[in-house]
XYZ file of C-alpha atoms in Angstrom:
530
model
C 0.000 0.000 0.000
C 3.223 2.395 0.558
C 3.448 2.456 -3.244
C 0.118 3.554 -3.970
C -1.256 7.194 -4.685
C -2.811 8.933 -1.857
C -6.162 9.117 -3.979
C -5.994 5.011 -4.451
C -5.191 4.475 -0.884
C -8.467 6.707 0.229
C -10.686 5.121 -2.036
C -9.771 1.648 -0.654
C -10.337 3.027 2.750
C -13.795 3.778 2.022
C -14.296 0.375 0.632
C -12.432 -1.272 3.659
C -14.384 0.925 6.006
C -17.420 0.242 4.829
C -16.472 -3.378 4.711
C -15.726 -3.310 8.322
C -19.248 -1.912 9.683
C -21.612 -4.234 7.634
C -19.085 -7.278 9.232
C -19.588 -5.751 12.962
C -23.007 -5.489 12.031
C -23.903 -9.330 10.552
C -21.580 -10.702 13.472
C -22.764 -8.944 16.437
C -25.942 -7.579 15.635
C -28.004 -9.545 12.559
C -27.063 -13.017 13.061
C -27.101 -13.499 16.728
C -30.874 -11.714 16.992
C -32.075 -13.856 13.986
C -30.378 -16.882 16.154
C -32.271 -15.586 19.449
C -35.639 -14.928 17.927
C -36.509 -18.410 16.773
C -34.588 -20.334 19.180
C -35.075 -20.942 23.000
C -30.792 -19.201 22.801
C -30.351 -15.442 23.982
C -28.372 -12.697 22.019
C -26.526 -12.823 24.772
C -25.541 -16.631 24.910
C -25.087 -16.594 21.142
C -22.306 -13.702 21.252
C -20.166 -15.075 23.845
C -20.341 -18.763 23.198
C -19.033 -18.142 19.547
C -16.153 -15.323 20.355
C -13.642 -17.820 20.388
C -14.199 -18.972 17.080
C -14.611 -15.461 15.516
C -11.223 -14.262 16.983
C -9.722 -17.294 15.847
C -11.309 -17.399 12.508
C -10.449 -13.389 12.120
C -6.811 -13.327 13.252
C -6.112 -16.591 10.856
C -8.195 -15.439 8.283
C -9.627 -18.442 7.545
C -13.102 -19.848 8.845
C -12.441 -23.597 8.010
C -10.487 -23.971 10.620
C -12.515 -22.925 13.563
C -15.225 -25.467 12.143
C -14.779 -28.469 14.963
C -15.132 -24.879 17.704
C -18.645 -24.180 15.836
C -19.599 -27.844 16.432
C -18.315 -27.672 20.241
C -20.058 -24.096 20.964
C -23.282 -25.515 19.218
C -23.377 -28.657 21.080
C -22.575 -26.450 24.671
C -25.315 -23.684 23.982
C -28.029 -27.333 23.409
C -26.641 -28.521 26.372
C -27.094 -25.866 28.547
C -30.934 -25.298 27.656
C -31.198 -29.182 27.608
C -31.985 -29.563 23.854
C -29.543 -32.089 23.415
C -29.430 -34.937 21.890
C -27.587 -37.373 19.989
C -29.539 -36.520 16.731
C -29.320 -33.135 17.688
C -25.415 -33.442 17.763
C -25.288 -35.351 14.952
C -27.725 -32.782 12.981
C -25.048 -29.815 13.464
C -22.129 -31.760 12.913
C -23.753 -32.249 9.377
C -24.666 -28.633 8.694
C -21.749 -27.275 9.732
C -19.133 -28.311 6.632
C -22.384 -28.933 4.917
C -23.191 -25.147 5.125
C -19.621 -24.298 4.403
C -19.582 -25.126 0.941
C -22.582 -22.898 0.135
C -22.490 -19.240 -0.254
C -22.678 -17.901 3.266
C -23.178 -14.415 4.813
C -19.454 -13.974 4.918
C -18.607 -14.796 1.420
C -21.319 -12.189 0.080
C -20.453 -9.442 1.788
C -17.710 -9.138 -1.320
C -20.826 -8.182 -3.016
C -19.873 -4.600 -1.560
C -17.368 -4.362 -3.760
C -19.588 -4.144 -6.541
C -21.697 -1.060 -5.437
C -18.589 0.494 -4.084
C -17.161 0.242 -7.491
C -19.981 1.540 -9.502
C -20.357 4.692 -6.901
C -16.347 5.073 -7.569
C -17.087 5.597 -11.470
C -19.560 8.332 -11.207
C -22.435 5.702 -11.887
C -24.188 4.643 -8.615
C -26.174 1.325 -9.137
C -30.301 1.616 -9.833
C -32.636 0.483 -7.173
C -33.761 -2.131 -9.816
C -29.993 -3.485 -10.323
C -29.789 -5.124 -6.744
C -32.027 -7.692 -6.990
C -30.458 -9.241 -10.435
C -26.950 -8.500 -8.473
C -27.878 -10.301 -5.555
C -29.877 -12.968 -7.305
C -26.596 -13.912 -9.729
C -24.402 -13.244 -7.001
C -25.447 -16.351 -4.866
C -25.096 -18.916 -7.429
C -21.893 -16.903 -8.878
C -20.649 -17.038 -5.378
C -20.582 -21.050 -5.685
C -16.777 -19.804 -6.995
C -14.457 -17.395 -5.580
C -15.282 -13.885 -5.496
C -11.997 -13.567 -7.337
C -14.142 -15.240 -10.627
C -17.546 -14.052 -9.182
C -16.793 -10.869 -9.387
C -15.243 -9.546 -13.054
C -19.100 -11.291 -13.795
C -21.111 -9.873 -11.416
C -19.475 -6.101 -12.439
C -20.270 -6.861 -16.476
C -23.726 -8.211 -15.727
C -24.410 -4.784 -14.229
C -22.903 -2.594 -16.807
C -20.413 -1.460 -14.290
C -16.258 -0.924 -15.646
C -13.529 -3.607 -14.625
C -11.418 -1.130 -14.069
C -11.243 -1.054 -10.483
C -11.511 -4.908 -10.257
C -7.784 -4.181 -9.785
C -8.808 -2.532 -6.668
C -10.210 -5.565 -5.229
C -6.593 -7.803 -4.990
C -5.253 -5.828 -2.177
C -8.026 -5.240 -0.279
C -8.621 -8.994 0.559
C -5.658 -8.711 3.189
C -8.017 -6.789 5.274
C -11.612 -7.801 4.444
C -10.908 -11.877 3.898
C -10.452 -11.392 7.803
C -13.466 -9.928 8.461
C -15.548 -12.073 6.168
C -13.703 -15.072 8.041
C -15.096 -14.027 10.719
C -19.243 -13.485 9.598
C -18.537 -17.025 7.755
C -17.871 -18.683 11.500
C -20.835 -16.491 12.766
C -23.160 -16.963 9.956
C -21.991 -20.926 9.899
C -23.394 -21.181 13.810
C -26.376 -19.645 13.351
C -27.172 -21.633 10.359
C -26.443 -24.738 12.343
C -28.204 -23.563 14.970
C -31.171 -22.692 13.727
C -30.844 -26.333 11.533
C -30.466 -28.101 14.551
C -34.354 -26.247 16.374
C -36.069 -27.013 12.849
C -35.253 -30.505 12.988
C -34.900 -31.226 16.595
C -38.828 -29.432 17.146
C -37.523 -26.727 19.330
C -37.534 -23.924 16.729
C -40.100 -21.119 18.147
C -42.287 -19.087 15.986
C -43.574 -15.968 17.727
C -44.866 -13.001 15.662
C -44.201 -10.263 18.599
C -40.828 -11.634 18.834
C -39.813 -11.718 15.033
C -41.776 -8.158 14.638
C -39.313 -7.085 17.609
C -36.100 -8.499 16.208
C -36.928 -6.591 12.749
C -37.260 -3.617 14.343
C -33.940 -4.062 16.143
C -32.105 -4.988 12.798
C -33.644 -2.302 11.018
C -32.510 0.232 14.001
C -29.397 -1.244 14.106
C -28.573 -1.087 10.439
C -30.222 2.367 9.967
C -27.824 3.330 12.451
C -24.733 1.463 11.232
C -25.628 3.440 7.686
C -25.730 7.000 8.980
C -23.016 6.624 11.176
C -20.592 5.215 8.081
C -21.991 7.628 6.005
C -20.646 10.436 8.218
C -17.545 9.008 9.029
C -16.516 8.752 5.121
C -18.132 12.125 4.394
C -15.511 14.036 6.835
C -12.561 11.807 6.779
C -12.300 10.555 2.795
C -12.143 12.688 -0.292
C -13.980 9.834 -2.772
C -13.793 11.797 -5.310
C -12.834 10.314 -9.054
C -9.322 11.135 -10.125
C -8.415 9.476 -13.077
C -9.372 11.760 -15.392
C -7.658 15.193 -13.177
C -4.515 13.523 -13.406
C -5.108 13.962 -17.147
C -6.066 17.126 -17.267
C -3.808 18.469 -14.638
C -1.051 16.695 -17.148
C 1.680 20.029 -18.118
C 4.404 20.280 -20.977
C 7.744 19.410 -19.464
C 9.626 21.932 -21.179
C 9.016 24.649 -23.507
C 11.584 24.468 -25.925
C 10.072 27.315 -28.307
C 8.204 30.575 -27.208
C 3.897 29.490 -28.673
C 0.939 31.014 -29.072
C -1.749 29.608 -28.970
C -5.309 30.832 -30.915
C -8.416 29.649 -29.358
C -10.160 30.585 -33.234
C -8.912 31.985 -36.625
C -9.713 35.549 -36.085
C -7.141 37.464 -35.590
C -4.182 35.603 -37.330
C -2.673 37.951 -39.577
C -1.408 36.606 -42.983
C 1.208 39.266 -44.830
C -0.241 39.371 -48.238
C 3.614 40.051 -49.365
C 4.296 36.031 -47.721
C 1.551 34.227 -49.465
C 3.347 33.503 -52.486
C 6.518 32.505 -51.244
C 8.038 28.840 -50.380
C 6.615 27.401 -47.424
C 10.139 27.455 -45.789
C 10.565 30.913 -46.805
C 7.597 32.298 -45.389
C 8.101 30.712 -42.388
C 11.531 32.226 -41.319
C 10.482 35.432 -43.037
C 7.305 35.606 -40.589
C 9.237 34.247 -37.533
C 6.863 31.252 -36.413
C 5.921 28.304 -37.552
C 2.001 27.871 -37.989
C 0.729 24.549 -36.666
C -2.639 22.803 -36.537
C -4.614 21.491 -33.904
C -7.611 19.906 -32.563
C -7.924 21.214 -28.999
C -10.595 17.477 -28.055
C -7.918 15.006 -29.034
C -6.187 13.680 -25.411
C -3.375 13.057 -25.195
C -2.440 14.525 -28.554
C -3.213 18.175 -28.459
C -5.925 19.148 -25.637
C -6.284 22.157 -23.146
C -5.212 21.047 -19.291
C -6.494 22.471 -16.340
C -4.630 26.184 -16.474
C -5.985 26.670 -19.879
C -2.819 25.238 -21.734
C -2.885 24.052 -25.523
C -0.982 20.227 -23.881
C -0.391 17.275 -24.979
C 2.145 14.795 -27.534
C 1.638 16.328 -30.573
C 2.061 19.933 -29.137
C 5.519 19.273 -27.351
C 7.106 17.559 -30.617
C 5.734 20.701 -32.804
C 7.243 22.935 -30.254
C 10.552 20.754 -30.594
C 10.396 21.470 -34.468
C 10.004 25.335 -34.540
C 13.127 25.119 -32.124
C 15.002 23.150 -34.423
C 13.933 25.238 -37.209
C 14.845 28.746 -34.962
C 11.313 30.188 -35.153
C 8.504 30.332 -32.860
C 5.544 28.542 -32.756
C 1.513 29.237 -33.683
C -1.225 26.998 -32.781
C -4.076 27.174 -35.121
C -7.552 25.034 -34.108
C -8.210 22.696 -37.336
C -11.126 20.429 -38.639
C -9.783 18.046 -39.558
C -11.748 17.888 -42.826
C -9.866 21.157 -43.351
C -6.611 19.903 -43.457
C -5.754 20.268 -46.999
C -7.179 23.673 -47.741
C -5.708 25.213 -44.574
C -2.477 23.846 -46.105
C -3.004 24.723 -49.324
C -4.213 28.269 -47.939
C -1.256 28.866 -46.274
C -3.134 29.597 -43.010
C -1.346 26.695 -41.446
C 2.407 25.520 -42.288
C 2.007 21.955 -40.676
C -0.620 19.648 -39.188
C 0.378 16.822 -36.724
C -1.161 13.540 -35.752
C -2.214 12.788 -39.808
C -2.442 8.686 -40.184
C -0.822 7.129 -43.057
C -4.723 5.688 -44.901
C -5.298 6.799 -48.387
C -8.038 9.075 -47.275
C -4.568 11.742 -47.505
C -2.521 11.068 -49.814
C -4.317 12.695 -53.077
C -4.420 16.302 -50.739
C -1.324 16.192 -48.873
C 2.264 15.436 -48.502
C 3.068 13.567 -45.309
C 6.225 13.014 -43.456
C 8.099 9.779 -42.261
C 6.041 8.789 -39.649
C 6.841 9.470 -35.930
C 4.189 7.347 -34.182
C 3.442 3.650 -34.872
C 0.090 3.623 -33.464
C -2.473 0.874 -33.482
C -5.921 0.857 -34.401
C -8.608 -0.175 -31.659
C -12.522 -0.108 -30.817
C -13.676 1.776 -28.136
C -16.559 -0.161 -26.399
C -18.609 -0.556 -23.577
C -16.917 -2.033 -20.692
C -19.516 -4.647 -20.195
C -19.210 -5.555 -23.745
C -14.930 -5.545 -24.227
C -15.135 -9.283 -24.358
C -17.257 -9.575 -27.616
C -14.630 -7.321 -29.562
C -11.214 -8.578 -28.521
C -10.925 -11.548 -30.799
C -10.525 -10.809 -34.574
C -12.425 -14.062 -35.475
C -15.306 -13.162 -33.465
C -15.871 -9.977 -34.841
C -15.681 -11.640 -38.603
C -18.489 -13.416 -37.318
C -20.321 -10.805 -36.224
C -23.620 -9.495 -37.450
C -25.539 -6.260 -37.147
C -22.759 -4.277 -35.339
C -23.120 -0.416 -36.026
C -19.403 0.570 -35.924
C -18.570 4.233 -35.439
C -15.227 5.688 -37.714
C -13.673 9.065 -37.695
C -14.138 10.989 -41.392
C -15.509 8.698 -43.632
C -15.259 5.214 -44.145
C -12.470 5.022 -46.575
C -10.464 6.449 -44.047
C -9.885 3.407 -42.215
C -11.302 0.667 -44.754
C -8.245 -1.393 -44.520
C -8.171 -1.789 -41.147
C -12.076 -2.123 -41.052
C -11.402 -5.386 -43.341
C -8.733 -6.814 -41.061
C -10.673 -6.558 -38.197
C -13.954 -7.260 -39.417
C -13.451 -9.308 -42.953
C -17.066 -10.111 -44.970
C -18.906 -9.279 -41.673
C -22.564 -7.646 -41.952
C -21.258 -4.772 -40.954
C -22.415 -0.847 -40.929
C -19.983 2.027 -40.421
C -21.284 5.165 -39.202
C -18.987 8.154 -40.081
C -18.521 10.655 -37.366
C -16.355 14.015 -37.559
C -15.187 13.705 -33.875
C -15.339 10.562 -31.004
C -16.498 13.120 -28.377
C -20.048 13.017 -29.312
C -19.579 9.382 -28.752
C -18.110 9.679 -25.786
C -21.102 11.599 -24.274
C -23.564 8.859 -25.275
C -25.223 10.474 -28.008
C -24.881 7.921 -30.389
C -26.046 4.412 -28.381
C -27.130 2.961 -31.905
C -23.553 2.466 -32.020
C -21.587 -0.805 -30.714
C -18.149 0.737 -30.671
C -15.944 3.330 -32.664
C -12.408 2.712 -34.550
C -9.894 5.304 -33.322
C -6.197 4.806 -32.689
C -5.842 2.713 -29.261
C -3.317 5.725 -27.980
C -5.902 7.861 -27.768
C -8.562 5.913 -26.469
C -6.883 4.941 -23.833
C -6.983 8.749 -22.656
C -10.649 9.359 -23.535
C -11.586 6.152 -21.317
C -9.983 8.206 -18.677
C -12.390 10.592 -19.131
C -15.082 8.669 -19.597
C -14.455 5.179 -17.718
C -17.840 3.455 -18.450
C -15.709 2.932 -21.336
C -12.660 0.347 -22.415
C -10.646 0.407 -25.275
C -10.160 -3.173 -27.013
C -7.281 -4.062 -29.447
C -8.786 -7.329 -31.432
C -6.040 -9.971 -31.617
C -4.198 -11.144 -33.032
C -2.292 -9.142 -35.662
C -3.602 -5.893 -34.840
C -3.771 -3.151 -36.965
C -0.793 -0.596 -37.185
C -1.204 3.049 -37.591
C 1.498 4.968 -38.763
C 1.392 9.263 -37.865
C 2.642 11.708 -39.395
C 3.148 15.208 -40.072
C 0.645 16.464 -43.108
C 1.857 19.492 -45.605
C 1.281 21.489 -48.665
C 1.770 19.416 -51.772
C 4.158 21.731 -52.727
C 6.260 22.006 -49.664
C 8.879 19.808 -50.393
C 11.358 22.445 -48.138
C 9.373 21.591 -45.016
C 8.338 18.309 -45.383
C 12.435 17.201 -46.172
C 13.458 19.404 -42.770
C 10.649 17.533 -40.614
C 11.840 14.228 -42.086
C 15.106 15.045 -41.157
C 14.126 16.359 -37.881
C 12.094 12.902 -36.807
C 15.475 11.051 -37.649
C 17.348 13.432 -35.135
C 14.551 13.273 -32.475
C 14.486 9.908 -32.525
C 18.311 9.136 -32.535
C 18.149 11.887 -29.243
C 14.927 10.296 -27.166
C 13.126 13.151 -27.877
C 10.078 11.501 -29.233
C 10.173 8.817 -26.754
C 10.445 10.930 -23.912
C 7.362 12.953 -24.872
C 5.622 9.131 -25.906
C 6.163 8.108 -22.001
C 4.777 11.322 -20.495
C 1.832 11.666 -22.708
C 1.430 8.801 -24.063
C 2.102 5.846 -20.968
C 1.749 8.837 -18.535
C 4.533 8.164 -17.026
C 5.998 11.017 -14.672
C 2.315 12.521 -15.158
C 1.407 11.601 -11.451
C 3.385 13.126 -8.747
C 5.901 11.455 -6.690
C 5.402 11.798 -2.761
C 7.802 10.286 -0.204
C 6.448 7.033 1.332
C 4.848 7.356 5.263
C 7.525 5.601 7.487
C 8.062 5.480 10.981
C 11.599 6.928 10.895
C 10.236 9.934 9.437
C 6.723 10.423 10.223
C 7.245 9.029 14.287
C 10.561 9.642 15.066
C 11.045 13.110 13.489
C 14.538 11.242 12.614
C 16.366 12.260 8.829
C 13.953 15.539 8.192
């Protein structure tokens, strides 16, 4: 946990916490009064007969070894109210490994998880998705909640993501669920033993009166956790800030940026020279760039044009001595903006012969890979290449038009009944305003950072033999003078680590996330090495 950002750690904490009060709760509260109301037992006698076995089973984390104690404590509580008999004996020592193997109050409180997660995403469950959770859950729960669970969180339309969360926690919580298993496994035996045995007591004013105790209890239990989390935890989802909050490094040229066109002053005296020419002769070098397109080119917290694409055209002007000018771009513009002169250069251009009749592109500097951004419920159904050739029906969303990315739309999807939808950007997607659609082709890299964003969504690569995606700088037709410096400029920058230094902030975020010292007792206790 010492390796873990202080966001991760406090949304575990509210998992573990809450973890920890519905345990108290079934172990001292729920199952003992269900035990007392329908047997001749008291709450009383059923808590301290059985705290033996729920210490043991808690501090060894495992409730199948306390099961002869259950048997003993069972067979002492009969004997004491003189309800014991040799069938009765024999009765419990049957239901106790017999009850074991069966989902048990213990084992489904992991069920939390699933809640927990879906309130973590921004998507709190429906009133109407508990039942189906809880219904599946129980016969799902015939495995380990380390299998019951990846199901459970797709059959509720709720992202795997934070399955990943889940792992660590069971350090903590398998010892509290050890511990409602050898409570839960008592009362079950228990109350087994009265049904058959004829001493099981059904009194409405009692059962009305344990309700009402439960319901007090848990009400209780609820607004009490509920506060505690609400002043101590910030729950808050941080995935996508640590995005946004993302910064450029360095700033090897001076930029500015344009939030629109108006305003950008073309010399009339430039407009027929040489690209090159009327670069250096108007001191900057004009650039292109889509400010929704994470982690390419996009605007970070402080209002910052951020992002891949920006750093390496900021690397560029440097190399070519000029500042730099952003310019926002359609990208259906491309070509005339070029050909207009009121951009110089557009990054992030794939090689796909949607291009290469309107512009001249560079050597490529990214080797992307093309991917399907999906539901996460539904990443299963697209990772395989051979399922998705026999697929039928799909409605597939592609950026453009459909030529732009036909190739790849045959590799992954072959003679399949297919039908592409052409959209000009993925954000409209993104925001759920196209659910005809099943998924939508866009480069992996950059899905990757919109499911940040949006994390009800996963980004699937089919395998095998995915599809490559080569990216490029785009230019005039007829600026061979540029086009020949960037080529030469992605051989230095590549030779130097340039581009890979700016792929493993932006692209693998790494270094995005800051670095804090870990909490140890030399430092933190002692006051020792500050």
């Amino acid at each position: 946990a010492g390796t873990m950002a202080p966001a991760t750690l406090a949304r575990l904490e509210v998992y573990l916490v809450c973890f920890a009060a519905a345990s108290l709760l079934l172990a001292f509260v729920v199952l003992p009064l269900i035990v007392s109301a329908v047997t001749p037992f008291t709450y009383r006698e059923v808590v301290v007969v059985s705290r033996d076995a729920l210490l043991t089973a808690f501090v060894a984390n495992s409730a199948f070894i306390v099961l002869p104690m259950l048997v003993e404590q069972a067979n002492a509580l009969m004997e004491k109210h003189r309800v014991r008999s040799s069938e009765a004996s024999s009765t419990v020592e049957a239901l106790v490994p017999l009850a074991f193997t069966f989902p048990n109050a213990g084992k489904l409180l992991t069920l939390l998880f699933v809640p927990y997660a879906a309130w973590l995403t921004g998507s709190p469950l429906e009133l109407e998705s508990y039942g189906p959770l809880f219904g599946a859950g129980i016969v799902a729960y015939f495995a380990k909640a380390q299998v019951a669970l990846p199901f459970l969180l797709d059959l509720v339309r709720v992202p795997q993501d934070h399955f990943q969360l889940y792992i660590p926690t069971t350090i903590v919580t398998g010892k509290f669920d050890s511990m409602v298993s050898a409570m839960s496994l008592l009362a079950f035996s228990l109350i087994g033993a009265a049904a058959m045995m004829g001493f099981l007591r059904i009194a409405p004013a009692r059962l009305i009166a344990t309700a009402a105790l439960i319901a007090v209890a848990t009400a209780g239990t609820v607004v009490g956790t509920r506060a505690l989390l609400a002043t101590a935890f910030d729950t808050s989802y941080r995935k996508a800030d640590q995005l946004k909050d993302m910064h450029a490094p360095r700033t090897p040229a001076s930029a500015v940026v344009h939030p629109d066109r108006t305003g950008i002053y073309t010399d009339p005296a430039l407009v027929n020279l040489p690209v090159l020419e009327r670069i250096r002769a108007r001191g900057s070098l004009r650039v292109g760039y889509d400010p929704e397109y994470p982690p390419f080119s996009f605007f970070n917290t402080n209002g910052q044009l951020v992002g891949f694409d920006v750093e390496l055209a900021q690397h560029l002007a440097k190399a070519l001595e000029v500042s730099v000018e952003f310019v926002p771009i359609g990208w259906r513009e491309v070509p005339q903006t070029l050909a207009d002169g009121l951009i110089d250069i557009m990054p992030g251009v794939w090689y796909r012969p949607f291009w290469f009749s309107a512009v001249r592109l560079s050597e490529p500097y990214l080797e992307g890979t093309v991917g399907l951004v999906v539901r996460d419920e539904r990443r299963h159904e697209f990772a395989s290449v051979e399922d998705l050739r026999r697929s039928h029906g799909l409605k597939i969303g592609v950026p453009l038009d459909v030529s732009q990315l036909r190739y790849s739309m045959e590799r992954y999807f072959g003679n399949a009944k297919v039908t592409f939808v052409p959209l000009e950007s993925p954000a409209r997607f993104f925001e759920g305003a196209h659910p005809e659609l099943d998924a939508f082709l866009m480069p992996a890299e950059g899905a990757s950072a919109a499911t940040l964003l949006h994390p009800q969504y996963s980004v699937v690569v089919p395998q095998p033999d995915p599809v490559g995606l080569p990216t490029a700088f785009a230019v005039a037709p007829g600026a061979r003078d540029l086009l020949e410096i960037a080529n030469e400029w992605i051989v230095f920058a590549r030779s130097e680590g340039t581009i890979k230094q700016a792929y493993d902030y932006w692209i693998l975020g790494k270094g995005a996330e800051e670095k804090r010292r870990r909490w140890s007792i030399m430092h933190d206790v002692l006051g020792w090495g500050n």
